[in-house]
CSV table of C-alpha atoms and ligand atoms in Angstrom, one decimal:
chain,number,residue,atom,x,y,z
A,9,UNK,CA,23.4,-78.4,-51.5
A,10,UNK,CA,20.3,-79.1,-53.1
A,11,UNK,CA,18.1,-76.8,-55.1
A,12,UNK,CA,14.9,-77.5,-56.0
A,13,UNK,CA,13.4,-75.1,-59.0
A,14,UNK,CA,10.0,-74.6,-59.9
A,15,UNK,CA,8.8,-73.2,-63.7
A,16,UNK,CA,5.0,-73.3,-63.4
A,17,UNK,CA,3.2,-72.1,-66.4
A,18,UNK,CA,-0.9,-72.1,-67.3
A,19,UNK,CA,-0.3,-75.4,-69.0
A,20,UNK,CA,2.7,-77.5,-67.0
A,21,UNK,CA,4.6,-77.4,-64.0
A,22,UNK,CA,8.1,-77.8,-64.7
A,23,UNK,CA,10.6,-78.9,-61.2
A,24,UNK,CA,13.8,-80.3,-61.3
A,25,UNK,CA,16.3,-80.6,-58.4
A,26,UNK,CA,20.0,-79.8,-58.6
A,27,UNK,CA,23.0,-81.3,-56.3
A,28,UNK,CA,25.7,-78.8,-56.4
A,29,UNK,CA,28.7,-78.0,-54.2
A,30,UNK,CA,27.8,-75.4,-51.4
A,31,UNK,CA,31.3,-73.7,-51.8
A,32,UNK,CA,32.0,-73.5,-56.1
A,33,UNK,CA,29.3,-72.9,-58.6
A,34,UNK,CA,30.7,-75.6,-61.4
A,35,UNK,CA,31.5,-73.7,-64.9
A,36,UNK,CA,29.2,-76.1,-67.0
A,37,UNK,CA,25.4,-76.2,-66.1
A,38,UNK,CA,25.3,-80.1,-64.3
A,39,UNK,CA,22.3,-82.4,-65.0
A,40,UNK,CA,19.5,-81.8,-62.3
A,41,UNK,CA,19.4,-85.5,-60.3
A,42,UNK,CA,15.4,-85.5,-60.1
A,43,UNK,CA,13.0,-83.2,-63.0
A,44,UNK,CA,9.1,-83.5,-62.6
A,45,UNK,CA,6.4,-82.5,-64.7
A,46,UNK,CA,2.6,-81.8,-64.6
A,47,UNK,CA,0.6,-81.8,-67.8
A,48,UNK,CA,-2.8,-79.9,-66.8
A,49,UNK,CA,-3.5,-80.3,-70.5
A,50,UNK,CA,-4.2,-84.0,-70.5
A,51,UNK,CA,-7.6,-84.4,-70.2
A,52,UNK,CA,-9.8,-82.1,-68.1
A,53,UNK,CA,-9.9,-83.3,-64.3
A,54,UNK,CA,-7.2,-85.4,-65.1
A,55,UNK,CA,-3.1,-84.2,-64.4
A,56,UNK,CA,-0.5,-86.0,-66.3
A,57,UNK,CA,3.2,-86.5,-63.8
A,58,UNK,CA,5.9,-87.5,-65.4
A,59,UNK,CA,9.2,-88.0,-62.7
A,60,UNK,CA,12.7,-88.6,-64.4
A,61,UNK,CA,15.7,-89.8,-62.6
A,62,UNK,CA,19.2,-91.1,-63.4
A,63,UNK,CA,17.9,-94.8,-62.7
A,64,UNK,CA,14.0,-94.2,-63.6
A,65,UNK,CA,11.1,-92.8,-65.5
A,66,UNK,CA,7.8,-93.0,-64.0
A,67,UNK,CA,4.5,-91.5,-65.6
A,68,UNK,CA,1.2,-91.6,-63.9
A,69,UNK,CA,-2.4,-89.8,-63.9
A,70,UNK,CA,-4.4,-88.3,-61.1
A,71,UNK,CA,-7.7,-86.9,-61.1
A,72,UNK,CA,-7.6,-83.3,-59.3
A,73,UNK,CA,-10.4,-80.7,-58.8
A,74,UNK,CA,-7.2,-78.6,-57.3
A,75,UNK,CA,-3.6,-78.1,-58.4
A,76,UNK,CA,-1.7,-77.3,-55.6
A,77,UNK,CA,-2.0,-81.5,-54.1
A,78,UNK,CA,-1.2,-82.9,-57.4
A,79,UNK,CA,1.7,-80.1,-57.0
A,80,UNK,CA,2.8,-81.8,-53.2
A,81,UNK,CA,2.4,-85.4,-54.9
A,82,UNK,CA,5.1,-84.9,-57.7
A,83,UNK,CA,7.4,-83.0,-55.3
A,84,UNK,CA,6.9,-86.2,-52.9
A,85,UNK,CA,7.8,-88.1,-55.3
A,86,UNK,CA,11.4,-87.1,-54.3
A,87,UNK,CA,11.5,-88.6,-51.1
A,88,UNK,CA,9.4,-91.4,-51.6
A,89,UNK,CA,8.9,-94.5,-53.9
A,90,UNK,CA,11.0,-95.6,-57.1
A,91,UNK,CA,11.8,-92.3,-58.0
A,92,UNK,CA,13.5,-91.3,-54.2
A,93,UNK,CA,16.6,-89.2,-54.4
A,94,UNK,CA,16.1,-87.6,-51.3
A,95,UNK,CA,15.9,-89.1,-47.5
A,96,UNK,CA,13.5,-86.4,-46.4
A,97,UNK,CA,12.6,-83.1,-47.8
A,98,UNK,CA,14.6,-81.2,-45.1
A,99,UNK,CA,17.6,-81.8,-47.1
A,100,UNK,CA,15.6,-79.1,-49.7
A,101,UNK,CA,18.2,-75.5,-48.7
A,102,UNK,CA,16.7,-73.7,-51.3
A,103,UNK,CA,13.7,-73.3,-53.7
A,104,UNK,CA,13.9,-71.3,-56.9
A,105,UNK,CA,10.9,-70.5,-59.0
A,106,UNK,CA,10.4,-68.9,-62.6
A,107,UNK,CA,8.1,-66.1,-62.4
A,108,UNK,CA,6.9,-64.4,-64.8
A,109,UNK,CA,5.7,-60.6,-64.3
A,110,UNK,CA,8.2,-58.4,-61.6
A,111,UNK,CA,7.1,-55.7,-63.5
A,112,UNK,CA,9.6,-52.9,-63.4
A,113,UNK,CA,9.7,-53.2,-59.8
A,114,UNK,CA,12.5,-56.2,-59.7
A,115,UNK,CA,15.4,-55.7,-61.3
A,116,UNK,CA,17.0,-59.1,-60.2
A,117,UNK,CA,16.5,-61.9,-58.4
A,118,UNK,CA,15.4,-61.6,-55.0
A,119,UNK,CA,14.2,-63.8,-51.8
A,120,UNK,CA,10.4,-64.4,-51.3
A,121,UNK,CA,9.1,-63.0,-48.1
A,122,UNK,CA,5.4,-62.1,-47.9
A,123,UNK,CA,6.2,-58.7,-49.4
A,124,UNK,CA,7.6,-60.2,-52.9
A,125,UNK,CA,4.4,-62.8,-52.2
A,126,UNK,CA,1.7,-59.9,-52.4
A,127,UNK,CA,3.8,-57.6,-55.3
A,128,UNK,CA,3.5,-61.2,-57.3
A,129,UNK,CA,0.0,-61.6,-56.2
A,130,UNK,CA,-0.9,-57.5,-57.5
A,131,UNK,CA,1.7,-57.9,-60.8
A,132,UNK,CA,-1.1,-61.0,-61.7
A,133,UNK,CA,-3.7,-58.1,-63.0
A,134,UNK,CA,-0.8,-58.3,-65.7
A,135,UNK,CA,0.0,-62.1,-66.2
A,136,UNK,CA,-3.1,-63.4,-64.7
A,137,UNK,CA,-2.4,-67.5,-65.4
A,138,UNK,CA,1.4,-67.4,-65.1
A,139,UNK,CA,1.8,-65.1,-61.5
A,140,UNK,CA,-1.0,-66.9,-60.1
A,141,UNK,CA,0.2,-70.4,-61.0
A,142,UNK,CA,3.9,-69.1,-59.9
A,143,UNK,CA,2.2,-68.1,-56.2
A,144,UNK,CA,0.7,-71.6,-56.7
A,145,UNK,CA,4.4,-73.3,-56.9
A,146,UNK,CA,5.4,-71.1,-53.9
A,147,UNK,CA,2.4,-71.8,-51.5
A,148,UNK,CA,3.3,-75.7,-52.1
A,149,UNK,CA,6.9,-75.2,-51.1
A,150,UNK,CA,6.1,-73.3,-48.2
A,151,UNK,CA,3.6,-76.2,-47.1
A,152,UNK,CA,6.0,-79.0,-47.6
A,153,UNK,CA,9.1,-77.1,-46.5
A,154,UNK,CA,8.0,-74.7,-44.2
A,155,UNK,CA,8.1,-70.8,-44.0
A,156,UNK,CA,11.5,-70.8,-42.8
A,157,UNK,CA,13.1,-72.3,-46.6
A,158,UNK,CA,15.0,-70.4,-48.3
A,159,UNK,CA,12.7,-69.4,-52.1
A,160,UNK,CA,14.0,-67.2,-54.6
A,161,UNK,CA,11.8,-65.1,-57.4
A,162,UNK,CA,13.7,-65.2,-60.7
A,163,UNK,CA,11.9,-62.9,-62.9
A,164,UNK,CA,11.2,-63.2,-66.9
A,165,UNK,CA,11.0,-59.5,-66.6
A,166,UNK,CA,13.9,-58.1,-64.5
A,167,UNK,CA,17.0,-58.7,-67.6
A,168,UNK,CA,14.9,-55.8,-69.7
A,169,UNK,CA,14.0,-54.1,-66.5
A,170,UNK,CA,16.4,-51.6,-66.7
A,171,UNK,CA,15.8,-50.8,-71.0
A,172,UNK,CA,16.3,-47.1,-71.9
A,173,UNK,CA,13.2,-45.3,-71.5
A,174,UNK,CA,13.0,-44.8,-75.3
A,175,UNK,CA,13.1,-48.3,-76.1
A,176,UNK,CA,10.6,-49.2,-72.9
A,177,UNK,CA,8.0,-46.6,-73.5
A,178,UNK,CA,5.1,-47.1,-75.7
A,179,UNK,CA,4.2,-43.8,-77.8
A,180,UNK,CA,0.6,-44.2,-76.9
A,181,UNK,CA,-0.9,-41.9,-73.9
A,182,UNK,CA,1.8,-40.6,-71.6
A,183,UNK,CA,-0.1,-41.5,-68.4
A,184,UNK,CA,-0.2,-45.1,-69.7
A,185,UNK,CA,3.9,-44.6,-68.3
A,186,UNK,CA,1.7,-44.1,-65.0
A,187,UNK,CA,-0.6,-46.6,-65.6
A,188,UNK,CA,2.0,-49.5,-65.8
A,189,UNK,CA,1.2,-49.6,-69.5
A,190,UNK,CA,5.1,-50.2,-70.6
A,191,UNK,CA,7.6,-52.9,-72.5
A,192,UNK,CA,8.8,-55.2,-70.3
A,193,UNK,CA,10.1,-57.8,-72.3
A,194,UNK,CA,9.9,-61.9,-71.1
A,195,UNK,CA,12.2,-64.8,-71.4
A,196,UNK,CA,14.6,-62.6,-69.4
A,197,UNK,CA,16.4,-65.8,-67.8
A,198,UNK,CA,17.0,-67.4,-71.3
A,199,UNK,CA,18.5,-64.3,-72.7
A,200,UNK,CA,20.6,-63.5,-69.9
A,201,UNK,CA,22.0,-67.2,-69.6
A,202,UNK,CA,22.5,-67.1,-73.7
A,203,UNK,CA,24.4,-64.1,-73.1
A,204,UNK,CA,26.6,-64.7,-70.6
A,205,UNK,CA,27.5,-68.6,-72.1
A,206,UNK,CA,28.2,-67.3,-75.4
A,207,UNK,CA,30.9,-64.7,-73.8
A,208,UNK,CA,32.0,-67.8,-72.1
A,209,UNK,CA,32.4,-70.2,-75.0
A,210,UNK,CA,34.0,-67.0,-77.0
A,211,UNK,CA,36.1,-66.3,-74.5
A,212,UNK,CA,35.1,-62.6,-74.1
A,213,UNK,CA,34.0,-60.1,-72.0
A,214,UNK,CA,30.4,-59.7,-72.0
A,215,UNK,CA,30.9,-56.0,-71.6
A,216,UNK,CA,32.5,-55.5,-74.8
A,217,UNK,CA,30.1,-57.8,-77.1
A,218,UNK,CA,27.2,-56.5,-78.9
A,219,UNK,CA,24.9,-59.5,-79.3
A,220,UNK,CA,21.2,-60.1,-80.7
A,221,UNK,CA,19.8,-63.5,-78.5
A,222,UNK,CA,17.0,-65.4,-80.6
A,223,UNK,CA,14.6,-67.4,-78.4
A,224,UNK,CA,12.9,-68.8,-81.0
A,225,UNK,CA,10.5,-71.8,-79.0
A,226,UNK,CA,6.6,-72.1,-79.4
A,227,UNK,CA,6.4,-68.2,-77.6
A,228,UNK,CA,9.7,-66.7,-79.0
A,229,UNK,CA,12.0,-63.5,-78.7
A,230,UNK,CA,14.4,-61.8,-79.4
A,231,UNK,CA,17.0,-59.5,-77.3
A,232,UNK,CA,19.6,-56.8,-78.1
A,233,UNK,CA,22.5,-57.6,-75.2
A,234,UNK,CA,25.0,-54.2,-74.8
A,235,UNK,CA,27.3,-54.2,-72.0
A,236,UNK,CA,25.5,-57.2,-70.6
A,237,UNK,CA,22.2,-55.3,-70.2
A,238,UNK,CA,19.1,-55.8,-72.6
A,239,UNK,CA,18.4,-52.6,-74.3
A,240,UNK,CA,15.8,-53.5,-76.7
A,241,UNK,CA,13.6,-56.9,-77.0
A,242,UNK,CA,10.2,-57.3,-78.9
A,243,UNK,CA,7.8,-58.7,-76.8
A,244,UNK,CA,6.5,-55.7,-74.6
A,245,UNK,CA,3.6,-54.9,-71.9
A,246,UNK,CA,2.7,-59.1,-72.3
A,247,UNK,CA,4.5,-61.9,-74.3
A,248,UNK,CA,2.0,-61.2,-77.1
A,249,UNK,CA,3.6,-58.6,-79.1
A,250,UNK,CA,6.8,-58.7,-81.5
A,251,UNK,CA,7.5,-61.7,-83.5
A,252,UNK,CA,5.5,-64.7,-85.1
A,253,UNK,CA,5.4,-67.4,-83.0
A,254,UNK,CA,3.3,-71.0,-82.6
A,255,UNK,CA,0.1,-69.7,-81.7
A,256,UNK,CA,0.7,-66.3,-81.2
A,257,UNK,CA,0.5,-63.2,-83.5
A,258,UNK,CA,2.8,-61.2,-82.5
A,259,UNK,CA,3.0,-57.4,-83.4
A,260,UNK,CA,0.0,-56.7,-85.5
A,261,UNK,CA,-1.8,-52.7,-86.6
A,262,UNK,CA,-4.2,-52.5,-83.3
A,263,UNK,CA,-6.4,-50.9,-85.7
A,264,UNK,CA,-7.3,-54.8,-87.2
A,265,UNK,CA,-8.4,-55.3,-83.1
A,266,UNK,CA,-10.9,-52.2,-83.6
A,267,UNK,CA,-12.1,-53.3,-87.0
A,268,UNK,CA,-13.0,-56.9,-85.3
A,269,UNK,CA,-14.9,-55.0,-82.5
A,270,UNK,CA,-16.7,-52.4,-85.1
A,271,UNK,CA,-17.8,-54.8,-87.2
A,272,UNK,CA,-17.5,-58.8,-86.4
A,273,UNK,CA,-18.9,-58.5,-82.7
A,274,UNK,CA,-15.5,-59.3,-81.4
A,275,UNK,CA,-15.3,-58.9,-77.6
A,276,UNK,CA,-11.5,-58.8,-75.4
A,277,UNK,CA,-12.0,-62.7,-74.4
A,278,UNK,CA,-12.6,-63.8,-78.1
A,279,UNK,CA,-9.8,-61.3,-79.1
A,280,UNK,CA,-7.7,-62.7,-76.8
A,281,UNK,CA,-8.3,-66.0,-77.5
A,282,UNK,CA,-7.8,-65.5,-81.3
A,283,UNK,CA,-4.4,-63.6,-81.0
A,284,UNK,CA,-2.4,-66.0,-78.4
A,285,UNK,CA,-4.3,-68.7,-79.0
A,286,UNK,CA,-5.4,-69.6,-82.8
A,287,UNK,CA,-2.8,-67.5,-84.5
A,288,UNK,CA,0.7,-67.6,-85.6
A,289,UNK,CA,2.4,-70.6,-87.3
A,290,UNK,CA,-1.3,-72.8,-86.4
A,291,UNK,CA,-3.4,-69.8,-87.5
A,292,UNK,CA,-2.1,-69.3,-90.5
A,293,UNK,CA,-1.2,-73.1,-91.3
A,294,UNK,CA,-4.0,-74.3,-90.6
A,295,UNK,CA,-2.0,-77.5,-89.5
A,296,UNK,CA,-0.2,-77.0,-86.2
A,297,UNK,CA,2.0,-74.6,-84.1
A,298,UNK,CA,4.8,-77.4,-84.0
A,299,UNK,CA,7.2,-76.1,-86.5
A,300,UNK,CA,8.2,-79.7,-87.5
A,301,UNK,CA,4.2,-80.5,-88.1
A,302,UNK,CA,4.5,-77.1,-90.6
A,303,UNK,CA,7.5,-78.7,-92.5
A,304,UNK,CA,6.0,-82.0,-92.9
A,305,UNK,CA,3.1,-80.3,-94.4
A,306,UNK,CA,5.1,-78.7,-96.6
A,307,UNK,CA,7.2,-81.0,-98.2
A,308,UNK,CA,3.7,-82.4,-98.7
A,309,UNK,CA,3.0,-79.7,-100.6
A,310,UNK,CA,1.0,-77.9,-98.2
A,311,UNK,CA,0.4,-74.1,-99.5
A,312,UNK,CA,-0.8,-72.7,-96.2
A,313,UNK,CA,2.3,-74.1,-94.3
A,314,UNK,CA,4.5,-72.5,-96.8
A,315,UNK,CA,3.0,-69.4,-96.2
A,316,UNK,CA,3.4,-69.4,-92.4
A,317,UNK,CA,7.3,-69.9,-92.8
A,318,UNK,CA,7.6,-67.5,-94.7
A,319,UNK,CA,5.9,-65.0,-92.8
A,320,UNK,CA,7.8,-66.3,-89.7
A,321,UNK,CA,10.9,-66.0,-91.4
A,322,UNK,CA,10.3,-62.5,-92.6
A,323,UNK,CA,9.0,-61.6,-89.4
A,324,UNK,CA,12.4,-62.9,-88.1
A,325,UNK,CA,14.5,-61.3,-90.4
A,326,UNK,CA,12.8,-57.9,-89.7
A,327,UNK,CA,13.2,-58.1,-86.2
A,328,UNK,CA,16.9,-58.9,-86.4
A,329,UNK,CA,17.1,-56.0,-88.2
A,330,UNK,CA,15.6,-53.6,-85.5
A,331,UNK,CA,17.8,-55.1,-82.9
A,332,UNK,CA,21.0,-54.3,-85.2
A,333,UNK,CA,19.8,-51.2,-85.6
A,334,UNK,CA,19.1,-50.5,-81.5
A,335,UNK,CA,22.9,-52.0,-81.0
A,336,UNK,CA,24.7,-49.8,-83.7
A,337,UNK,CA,26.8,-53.2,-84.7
A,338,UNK,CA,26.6,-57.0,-84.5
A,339,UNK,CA,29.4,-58.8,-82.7
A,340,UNK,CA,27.6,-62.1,-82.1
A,341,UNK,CA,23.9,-63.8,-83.3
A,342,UNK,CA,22.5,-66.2,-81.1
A,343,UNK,CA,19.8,-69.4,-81.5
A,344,UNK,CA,18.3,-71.2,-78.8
A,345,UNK,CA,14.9,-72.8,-77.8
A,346,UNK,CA,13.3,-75.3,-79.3
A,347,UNK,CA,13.1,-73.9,-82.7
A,348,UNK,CA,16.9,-71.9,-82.5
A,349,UNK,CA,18.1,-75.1,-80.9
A,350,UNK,CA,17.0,-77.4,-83.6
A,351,UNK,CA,15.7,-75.9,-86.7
A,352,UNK,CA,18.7,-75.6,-89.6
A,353,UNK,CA,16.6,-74.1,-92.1
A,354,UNK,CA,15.2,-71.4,-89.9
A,355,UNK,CA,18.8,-70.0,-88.3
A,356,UNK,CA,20.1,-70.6,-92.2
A,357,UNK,CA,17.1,-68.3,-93.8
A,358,UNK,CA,17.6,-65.7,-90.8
A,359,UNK,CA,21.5,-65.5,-91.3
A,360,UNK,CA,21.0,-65.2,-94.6
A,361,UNK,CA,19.3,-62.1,-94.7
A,362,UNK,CA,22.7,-60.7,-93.0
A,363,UNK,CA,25.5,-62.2,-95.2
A,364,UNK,CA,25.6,-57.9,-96.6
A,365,UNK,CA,27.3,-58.0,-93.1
A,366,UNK,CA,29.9,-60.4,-93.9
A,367,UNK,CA,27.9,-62.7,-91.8
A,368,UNK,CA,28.9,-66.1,-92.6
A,369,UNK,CA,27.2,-69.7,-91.6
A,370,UNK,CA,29.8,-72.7,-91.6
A,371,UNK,CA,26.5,-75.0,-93.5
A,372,UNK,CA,28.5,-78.4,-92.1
A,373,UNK,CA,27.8,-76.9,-88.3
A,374,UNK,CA,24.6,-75.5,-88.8
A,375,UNK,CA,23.2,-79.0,-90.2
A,376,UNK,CA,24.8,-81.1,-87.5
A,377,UNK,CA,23.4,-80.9,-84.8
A,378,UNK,CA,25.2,-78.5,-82.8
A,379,UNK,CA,24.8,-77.3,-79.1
A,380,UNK,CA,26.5,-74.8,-77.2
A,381,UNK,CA,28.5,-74.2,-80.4
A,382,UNK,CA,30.0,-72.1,-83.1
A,383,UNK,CA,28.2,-72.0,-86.3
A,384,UNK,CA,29.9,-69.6,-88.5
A,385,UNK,CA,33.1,-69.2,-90.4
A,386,UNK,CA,36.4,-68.4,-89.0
A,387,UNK,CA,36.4,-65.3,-91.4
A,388,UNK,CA,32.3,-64.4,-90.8
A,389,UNK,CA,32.5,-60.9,-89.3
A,390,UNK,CA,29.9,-62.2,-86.8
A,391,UNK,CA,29.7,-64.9,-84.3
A,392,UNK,CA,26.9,-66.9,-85.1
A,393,UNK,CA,26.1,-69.8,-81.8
A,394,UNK,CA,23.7,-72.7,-81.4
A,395,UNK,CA,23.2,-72.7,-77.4
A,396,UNK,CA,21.0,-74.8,-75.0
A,397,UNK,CA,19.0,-72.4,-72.9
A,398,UNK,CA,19.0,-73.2,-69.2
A,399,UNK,CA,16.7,-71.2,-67.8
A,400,UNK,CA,16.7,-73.6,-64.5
A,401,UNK,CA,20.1,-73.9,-63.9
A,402,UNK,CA,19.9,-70.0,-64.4
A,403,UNK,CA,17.3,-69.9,-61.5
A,404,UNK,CA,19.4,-72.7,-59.2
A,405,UNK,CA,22.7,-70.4,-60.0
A,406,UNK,CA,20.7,-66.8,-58.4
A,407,UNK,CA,19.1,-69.2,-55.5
A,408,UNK,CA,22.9,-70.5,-54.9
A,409,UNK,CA,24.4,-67.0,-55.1
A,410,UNK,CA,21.5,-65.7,-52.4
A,411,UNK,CA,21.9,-68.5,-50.0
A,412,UNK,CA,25.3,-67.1,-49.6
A,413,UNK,CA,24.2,-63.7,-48.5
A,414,UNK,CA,21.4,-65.7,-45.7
B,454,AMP,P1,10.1,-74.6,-76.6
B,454,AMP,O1,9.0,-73.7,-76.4
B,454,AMP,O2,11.5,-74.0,-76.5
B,454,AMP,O3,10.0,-75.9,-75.9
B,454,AMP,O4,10.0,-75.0,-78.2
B,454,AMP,C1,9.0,-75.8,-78.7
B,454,AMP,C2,9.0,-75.8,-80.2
B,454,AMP,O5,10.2,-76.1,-80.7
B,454,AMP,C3,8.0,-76.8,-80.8
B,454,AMP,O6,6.7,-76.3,-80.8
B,454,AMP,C4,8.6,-76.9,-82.2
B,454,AMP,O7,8.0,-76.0,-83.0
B,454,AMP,C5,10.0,-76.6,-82.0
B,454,AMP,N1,10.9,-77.7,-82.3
B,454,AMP,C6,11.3,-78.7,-81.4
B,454,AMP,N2,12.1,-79.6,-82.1
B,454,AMP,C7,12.3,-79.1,-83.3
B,454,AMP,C8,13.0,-79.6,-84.5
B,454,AMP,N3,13.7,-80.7,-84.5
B,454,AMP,N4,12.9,-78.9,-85.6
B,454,AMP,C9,12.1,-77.8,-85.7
B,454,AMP,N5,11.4,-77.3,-84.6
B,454,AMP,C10,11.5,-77.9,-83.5
């Protein structure tokens, strides 16, 4: 059957489209046949599409005043032209898409009827560019494919949905518990996938591990995994707060926010804008929010750069250690996204911080470049795994599992 998945963000709209058997989910995730990609970012008025198939690449620009047609001309690009996998778009059974906020409302993955459509719509007063560009993705799919298409809601929120209160609850006003005001934790789908393939690859149950899940890309997290379920994560009522990350903050004393207000005229927009937007690795480089820009300014003996690694790595390192702290024990450590994914020295300086533990890196592994793999010692007392987040193939697997139950 074929499953077409849609990750929209503020910036790009992510698709691919997946050709799997309708009877047996396959073990390994399998290469989607067809991905396609907007890049708003290009130049204003102008949308970058980039289509990628087994036998082709294709890029193109289009001027748009309005997303959602440049949205129907890269799905077309499916069923027609050099890029064709599909003979018409009725072959489509089933549309998955990443969204962002289900506040504490969705615990899991559910199927989009107008309901879910207006809950996504209301949850945007909390994730105003992601929900709205997700409701975006969905309107498209509904023109193209019609009402009657299966589409599936895959929530960054719903793996930490069900946090103990004490780890979910901010210690600010108690009617901001009321007021929605709460820690709901993103990059749910990464962390659960992570999860669930490192029990796989370790050949455990994911009930008995105790794991901490670094998503370490340009907006990063991290999870603490008991029994299967997140009980703790560090980014909370937005994707803003907890660790150091490309152009975001993080966690930092609110009281800073209220000293910019009292006395540098700040206002919420330019607040906002400073803290997700010029901050982090680029804010404090000065360079970039690419952490392989940072280390080529540092081996050029950029001072600044050095500076924002070693914030991000303490930042890292501290966090770890709140997560250890939440599980009572460390059975495995896991690196993915871009940065956990790719970056040697970073997963080297985090683990080191944990070698009290008997936490040992195998330095061979860690520099190769290794995916979906082991990276510590036979004798380190815990697991330590590179793995290759598939948040898609997360979002086709739900979409697959609910088509079974329509
Ligand atoms: P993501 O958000 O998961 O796509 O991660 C994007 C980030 O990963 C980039 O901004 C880079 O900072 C980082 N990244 C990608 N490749 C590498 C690499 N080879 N070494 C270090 N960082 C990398």
């Amino acid at each position: 059957m074929k499953i077409l998945i849609l990750n929209a963000g503020s910036s790009s709209q992510k698709s691919c489209l997946y050709d799997i058997s309708r009877d047996v989910l396959p073990d390994d995730p399998p290469e989607p046949i067809w991905e396609g990609m907007i890049d708003w970012t290009h130049q204003a008025g102008i949308a970058e599409i980039q289509v990628k198939t087994v036998a082709q690449e294709v890029t193109k620009t289009v001027p748009y005043t309005d997303r959602p047609p440049v949205v129907e001309q890269m799905l077309a690009t499916m069923w027609q032209g050099e890029t064709q996998v599909l003979s018409t778009p009725s072959e489509i059974e089933a549309v998955g898409h990443r969204v962002v906020h289900g506040g504490r409302k969705y615990h899991d993955s559910i199927r989009i009827t107008s309901e879910v459509k207006a809950a996504i719509a209301q949850l945007s007063e909390l994730a105003p560019v992601h929900n709205a560009a997700n409701l975006e993705g969905i309107e498209a799919a509904e023109a193209i494919l019609g009402e009657q298409v299966l589409q599936v809601a895959v929530f960054d929120t719903a793996f930490h949905a069900q946090m103990p209160d004490a780890a979910a609850i901010y210690p600010g006003a108690y009617d901001w518990i009321e007021k929605g005001i709460y820690r709901y934790g993103f990059h749910g789908t990464s962390h659960q996938y992570c999860a669930e393939r490192a029990a796989s690859l370790l050949g455990q149950d994911l009930q008995d591990l105790r794991l901490i899940t670094c998503h370490l890309g340009n907006g990063a997290s991290l999870a603490a995994i008991r029994n299967g379920r997140s009980i703790d994560t560090t980014m909370g009522f937005t994707p803003l707060d907890g660790l150091m990350m490309g152009t975001r903050s993080g966690a930092v004393d609110p009281s800073i926010l209220i000293h910019l207000m009292r006395h540098e005229g700040y206002d919420a927009d330019k607040l906002d804008h400073l803290l997700n937007k010029q901050a982090g690795l680029l804010g404090i480089s000065g360079v970039s929010n690419d952490m392989r820009q940072i280390m080529k300014a540092i081996d050029a003996g950029n001072n600044r750069a050095k500076l924002a690694i070693d914030i991000y790595i303490h930042r890292l390192r501290a966090y770890i250690g709140s997560m250890l702290a939440s599980l009572g024990g460390l059975d495995g450590l896991i690196f993915t996204a871009g940065v956990g994914e790719n970056s040697p020295l970073i997963r080297a300086a985090a683990c080191e911080a944990f070698a009290f533990l008997g936490l040992k890196l195998d330095e061979e592994k860690n520099a190769g470049r290794p995916r979906d793999q082991l990276i510590s010692t036979p004798d380190s007392t815990v697991k330590v795994l590179v793995i290759h987040t598939q948040e898609d193939w997360t979002i086709a697997r739900d979409c697959w599992k609910l088509s079974r139950l329509h």
